[in-house]
Coordinates of C-alpha atoms in Angstrom, one line a residue:
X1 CA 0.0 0.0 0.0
X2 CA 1.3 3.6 -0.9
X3 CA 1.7 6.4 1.2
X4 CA -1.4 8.9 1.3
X5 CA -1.8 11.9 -0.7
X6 CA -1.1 14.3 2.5
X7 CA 2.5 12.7 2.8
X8 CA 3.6 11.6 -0.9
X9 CA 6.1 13.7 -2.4
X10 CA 4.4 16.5 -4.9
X11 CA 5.7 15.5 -8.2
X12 CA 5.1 17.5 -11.8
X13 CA 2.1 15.4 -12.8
X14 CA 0.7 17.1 -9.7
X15 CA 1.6 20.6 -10.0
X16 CA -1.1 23.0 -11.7
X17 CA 1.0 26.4 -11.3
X18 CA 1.6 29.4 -9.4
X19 CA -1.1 32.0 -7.8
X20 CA -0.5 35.1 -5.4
X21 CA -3.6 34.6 -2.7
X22 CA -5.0 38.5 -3.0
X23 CA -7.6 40.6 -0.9
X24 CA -9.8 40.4 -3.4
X25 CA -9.6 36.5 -3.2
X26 CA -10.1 36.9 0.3
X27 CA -13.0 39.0 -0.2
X28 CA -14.9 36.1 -2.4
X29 CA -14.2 34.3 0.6
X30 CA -16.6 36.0 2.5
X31 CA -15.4 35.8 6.3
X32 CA -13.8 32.0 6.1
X33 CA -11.2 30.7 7.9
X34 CA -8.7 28.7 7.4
X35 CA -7.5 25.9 10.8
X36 CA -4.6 24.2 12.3
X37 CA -5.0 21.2 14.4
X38 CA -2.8 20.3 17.2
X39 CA -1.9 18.7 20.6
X40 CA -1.3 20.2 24.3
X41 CA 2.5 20.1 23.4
X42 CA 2.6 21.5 20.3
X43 CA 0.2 23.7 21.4
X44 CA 1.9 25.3 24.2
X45 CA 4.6 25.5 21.9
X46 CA 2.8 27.6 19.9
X47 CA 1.1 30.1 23.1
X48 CA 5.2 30.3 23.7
X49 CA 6.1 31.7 20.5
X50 CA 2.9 33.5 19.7
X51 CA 3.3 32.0 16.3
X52 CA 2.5 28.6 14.6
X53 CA 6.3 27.4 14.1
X54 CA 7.3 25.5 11.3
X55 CA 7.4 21.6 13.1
X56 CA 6.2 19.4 9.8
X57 CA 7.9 18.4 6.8
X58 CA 7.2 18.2 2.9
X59 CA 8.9 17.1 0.2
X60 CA 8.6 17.2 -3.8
X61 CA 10.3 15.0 -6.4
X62 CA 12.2 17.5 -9.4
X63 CA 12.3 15.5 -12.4
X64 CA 16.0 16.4 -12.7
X65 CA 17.1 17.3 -9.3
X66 CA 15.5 14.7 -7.2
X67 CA 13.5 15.0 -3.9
X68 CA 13.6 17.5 -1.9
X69 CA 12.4 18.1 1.5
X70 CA 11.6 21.2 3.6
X71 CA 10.1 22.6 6.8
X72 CA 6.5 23.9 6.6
X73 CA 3.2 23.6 8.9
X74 CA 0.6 22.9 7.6
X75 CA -3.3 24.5 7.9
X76 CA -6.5 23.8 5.9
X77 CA -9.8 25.8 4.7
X78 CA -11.9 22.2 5.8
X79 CA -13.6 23.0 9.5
X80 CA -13.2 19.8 11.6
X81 CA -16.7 19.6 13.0
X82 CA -17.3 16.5 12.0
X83 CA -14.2 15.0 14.1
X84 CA -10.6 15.6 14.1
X85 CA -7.9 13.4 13.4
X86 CA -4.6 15.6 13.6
X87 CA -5.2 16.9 17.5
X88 CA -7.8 18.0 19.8
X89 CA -6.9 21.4 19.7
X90 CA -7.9 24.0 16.4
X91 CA -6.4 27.5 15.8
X92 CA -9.0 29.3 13.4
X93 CA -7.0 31.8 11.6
X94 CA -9.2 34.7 9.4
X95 CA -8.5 34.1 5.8
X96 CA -7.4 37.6 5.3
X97 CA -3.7 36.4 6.7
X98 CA -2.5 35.0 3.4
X99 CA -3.3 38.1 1.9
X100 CA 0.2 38.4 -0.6
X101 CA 1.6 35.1 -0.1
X102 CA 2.5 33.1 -3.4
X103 CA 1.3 29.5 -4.1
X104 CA 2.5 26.6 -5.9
X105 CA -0.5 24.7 -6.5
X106 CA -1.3 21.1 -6.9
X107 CA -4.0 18.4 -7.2
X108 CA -4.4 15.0 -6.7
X109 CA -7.6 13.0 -7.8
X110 CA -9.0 10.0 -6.1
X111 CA -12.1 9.4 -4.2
X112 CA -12.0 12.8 -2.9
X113 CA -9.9 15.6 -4.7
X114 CA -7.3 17.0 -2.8
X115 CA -5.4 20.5 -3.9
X116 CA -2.8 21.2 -2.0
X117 CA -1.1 24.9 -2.2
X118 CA 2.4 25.0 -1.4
X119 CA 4.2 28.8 0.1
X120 CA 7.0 29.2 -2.3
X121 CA 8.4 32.8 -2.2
X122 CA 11.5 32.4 -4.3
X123 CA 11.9 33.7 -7.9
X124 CA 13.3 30.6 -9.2
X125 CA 10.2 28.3 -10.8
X126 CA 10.3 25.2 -9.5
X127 CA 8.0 23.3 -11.9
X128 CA 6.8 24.4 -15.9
X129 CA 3.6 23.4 -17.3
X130 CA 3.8 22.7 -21.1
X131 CA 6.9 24.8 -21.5
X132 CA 5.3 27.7 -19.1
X133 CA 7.8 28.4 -16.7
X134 CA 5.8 30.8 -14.9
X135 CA 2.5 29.3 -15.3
X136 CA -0.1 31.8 -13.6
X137 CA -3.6 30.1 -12.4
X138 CA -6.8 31.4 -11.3
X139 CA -7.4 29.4 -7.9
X140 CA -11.1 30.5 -8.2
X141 CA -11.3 27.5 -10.5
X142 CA -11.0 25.0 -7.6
X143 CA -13.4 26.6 -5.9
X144 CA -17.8 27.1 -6.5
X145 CA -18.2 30.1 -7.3
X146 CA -22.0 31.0 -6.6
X147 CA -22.6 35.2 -8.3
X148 CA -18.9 35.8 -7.5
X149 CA -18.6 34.8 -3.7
X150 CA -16.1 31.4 -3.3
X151 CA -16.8 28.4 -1.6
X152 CA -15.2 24.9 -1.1
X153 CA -16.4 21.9 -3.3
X154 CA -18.0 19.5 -1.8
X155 CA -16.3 16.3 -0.2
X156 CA -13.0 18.4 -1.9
X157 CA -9.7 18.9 0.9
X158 CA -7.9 21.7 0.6
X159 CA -4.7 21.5 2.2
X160 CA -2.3 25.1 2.5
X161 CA 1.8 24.3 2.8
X162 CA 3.0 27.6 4.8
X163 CA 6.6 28.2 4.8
X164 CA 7.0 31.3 6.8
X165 CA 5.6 31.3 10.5
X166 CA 2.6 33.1 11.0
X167 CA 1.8 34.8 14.3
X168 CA -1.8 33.5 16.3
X169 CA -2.5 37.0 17.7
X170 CA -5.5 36.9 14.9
X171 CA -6.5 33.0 15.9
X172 CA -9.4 32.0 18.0
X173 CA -8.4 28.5 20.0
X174 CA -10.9 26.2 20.3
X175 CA -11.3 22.2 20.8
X176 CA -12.9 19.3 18.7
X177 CA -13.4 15.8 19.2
X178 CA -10.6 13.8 18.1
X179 CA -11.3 10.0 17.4
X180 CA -8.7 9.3 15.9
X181 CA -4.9 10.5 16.0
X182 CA -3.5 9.5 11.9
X183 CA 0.2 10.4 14.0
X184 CA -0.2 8.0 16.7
X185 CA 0.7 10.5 19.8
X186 CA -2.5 9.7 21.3
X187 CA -5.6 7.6 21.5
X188 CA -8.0 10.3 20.5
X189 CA -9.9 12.6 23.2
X190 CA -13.4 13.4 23.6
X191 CA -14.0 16.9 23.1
X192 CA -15.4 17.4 26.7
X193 CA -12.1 16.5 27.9
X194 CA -10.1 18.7 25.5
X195 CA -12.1 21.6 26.6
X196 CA -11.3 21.0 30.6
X197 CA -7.4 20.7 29.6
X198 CA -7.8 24.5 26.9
X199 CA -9.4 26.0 30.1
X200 CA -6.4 25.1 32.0
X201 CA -3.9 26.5 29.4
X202 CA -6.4 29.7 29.5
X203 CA -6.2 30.5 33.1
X204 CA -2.1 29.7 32.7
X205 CA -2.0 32.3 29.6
X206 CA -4.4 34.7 31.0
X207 CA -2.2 34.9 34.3
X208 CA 0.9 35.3 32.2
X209 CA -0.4 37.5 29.9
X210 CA -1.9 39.8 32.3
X211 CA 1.3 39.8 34.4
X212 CA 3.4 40.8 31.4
X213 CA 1.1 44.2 30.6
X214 CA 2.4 47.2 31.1
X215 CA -1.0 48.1 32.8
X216 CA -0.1 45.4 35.0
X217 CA 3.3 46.1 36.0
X218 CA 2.4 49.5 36.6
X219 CA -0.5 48.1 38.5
X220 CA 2.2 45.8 40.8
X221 CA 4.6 48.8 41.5
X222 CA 1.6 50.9 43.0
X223 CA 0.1 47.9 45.1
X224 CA 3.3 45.2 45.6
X225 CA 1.2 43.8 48.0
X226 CA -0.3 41.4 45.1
X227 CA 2.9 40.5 44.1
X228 CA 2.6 36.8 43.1
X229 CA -0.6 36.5 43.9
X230 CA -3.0 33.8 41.8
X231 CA -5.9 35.6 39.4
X232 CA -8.6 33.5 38.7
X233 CA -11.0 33.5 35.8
X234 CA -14.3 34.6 36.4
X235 CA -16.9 31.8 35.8
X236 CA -19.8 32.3 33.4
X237 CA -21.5 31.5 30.4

């Protein structure tokens, strides 16, 4: 059995051409996100940098150069509501952050279609199509396009390759259930247990977030008396 589309190298049979994601693609977009999916490590990892860090790896195979593999991390437009397989824990990112970021793009057919678009900043074309070394696409194409506003295609994945670090100060955190873990680091989680553990990570962030303020700081050297003290969360709806 082969490897899965999500891990096999991208090869030229794939590869469709390059795009530049614009505003006025995000604006057919029409307020949609795009989501990583994580664990408790790799999330605190990420509250510690303030920025999704580049932890995966994909390769291509150059018909004359050979494979090649990079760092990336990777995100998707698909929502996981109907069960998570890659971590409990989902960063929803506004669409508007890949405003100017260039695209190689590929596709891969099977029982579902997958596209995957691949962050590639340097001026040096990797792939040609039909003697086009600088093949430009419309991505609109792989989308619906219902009186000019974008949508996914049904049952389609659509899988985006970044290869610069993007910050999280945009994301919204949030937890789904996970059945399933395709990398083995855990036996799945139900999502009522996920959410106990992100309110735990909360309270820890909020603490050292509001600690680090300048409000706060100023607030510690006119009352030292609450020096080190715990802050709790309010409880509500």
């Amino acid at each position: 059995m082969g490897m899965p589309d999500y891990k096999r190298p991208f090869h030229s049979d794939d590869f469709r051409g390059y795009f530049t994601w614009t505003e006025e693609l995000t604006n057919r977009f029409a307020g949609s996100y795009f989501y990583h999916a994580c664990h408790q490590d790799e999330l605190e990892d990420i509250l510690v940098n303030r920025k999704l860090i580049l932890r995966s790896e994909w390769s291509l195979e150059h018909p004359m150069f050979g494979q090649w593999t990079s760092k990336g991390v990777w995100v998707g437009l698909n929502s996981f509501h109907n069960g998570n397989y890659y971590g409990p824990f989902v960063l929803k990112f506004p669409i508007r952050l890949l405003n100017g970021k260039r695209f190689m793009a590929f596709r891969r057919k099977g029982d579902r279609d997958r596209y995957f678009f691949v962050q590639y900043e340097t001026d040096i074309p990797l792939f040609d199509k039909n003697g086009n070394a600088w093949r430009r696409i419309k991505p609109s194409v792989y989308f619906n396009d219902n009186d000019g506003e974008l949508s996914r295609k049904e049952k389609a994945i659509y899988d985006f390759i970044l290869t610069s670090e993007i910050f999280i100060g945009d994301a919204e955190i949030d937890v789904e259930n996970h059945p399933k873990c395709i990398s083995q680091k855990c036996n799945g989680a139900r999502k009522s247990e996920s959410r106990k553990l992100l309110k735990q990570i909360a309270q820890e962030e909020f603490e050292k977030r509001f600690i680090e303020s300048p409000r706060m700081r100023k607030f510690l050297r006119q009352f030292p008396i609450m020096e080190g003290r715990d802050v709790t969360l309010p409880e509500g709806e």
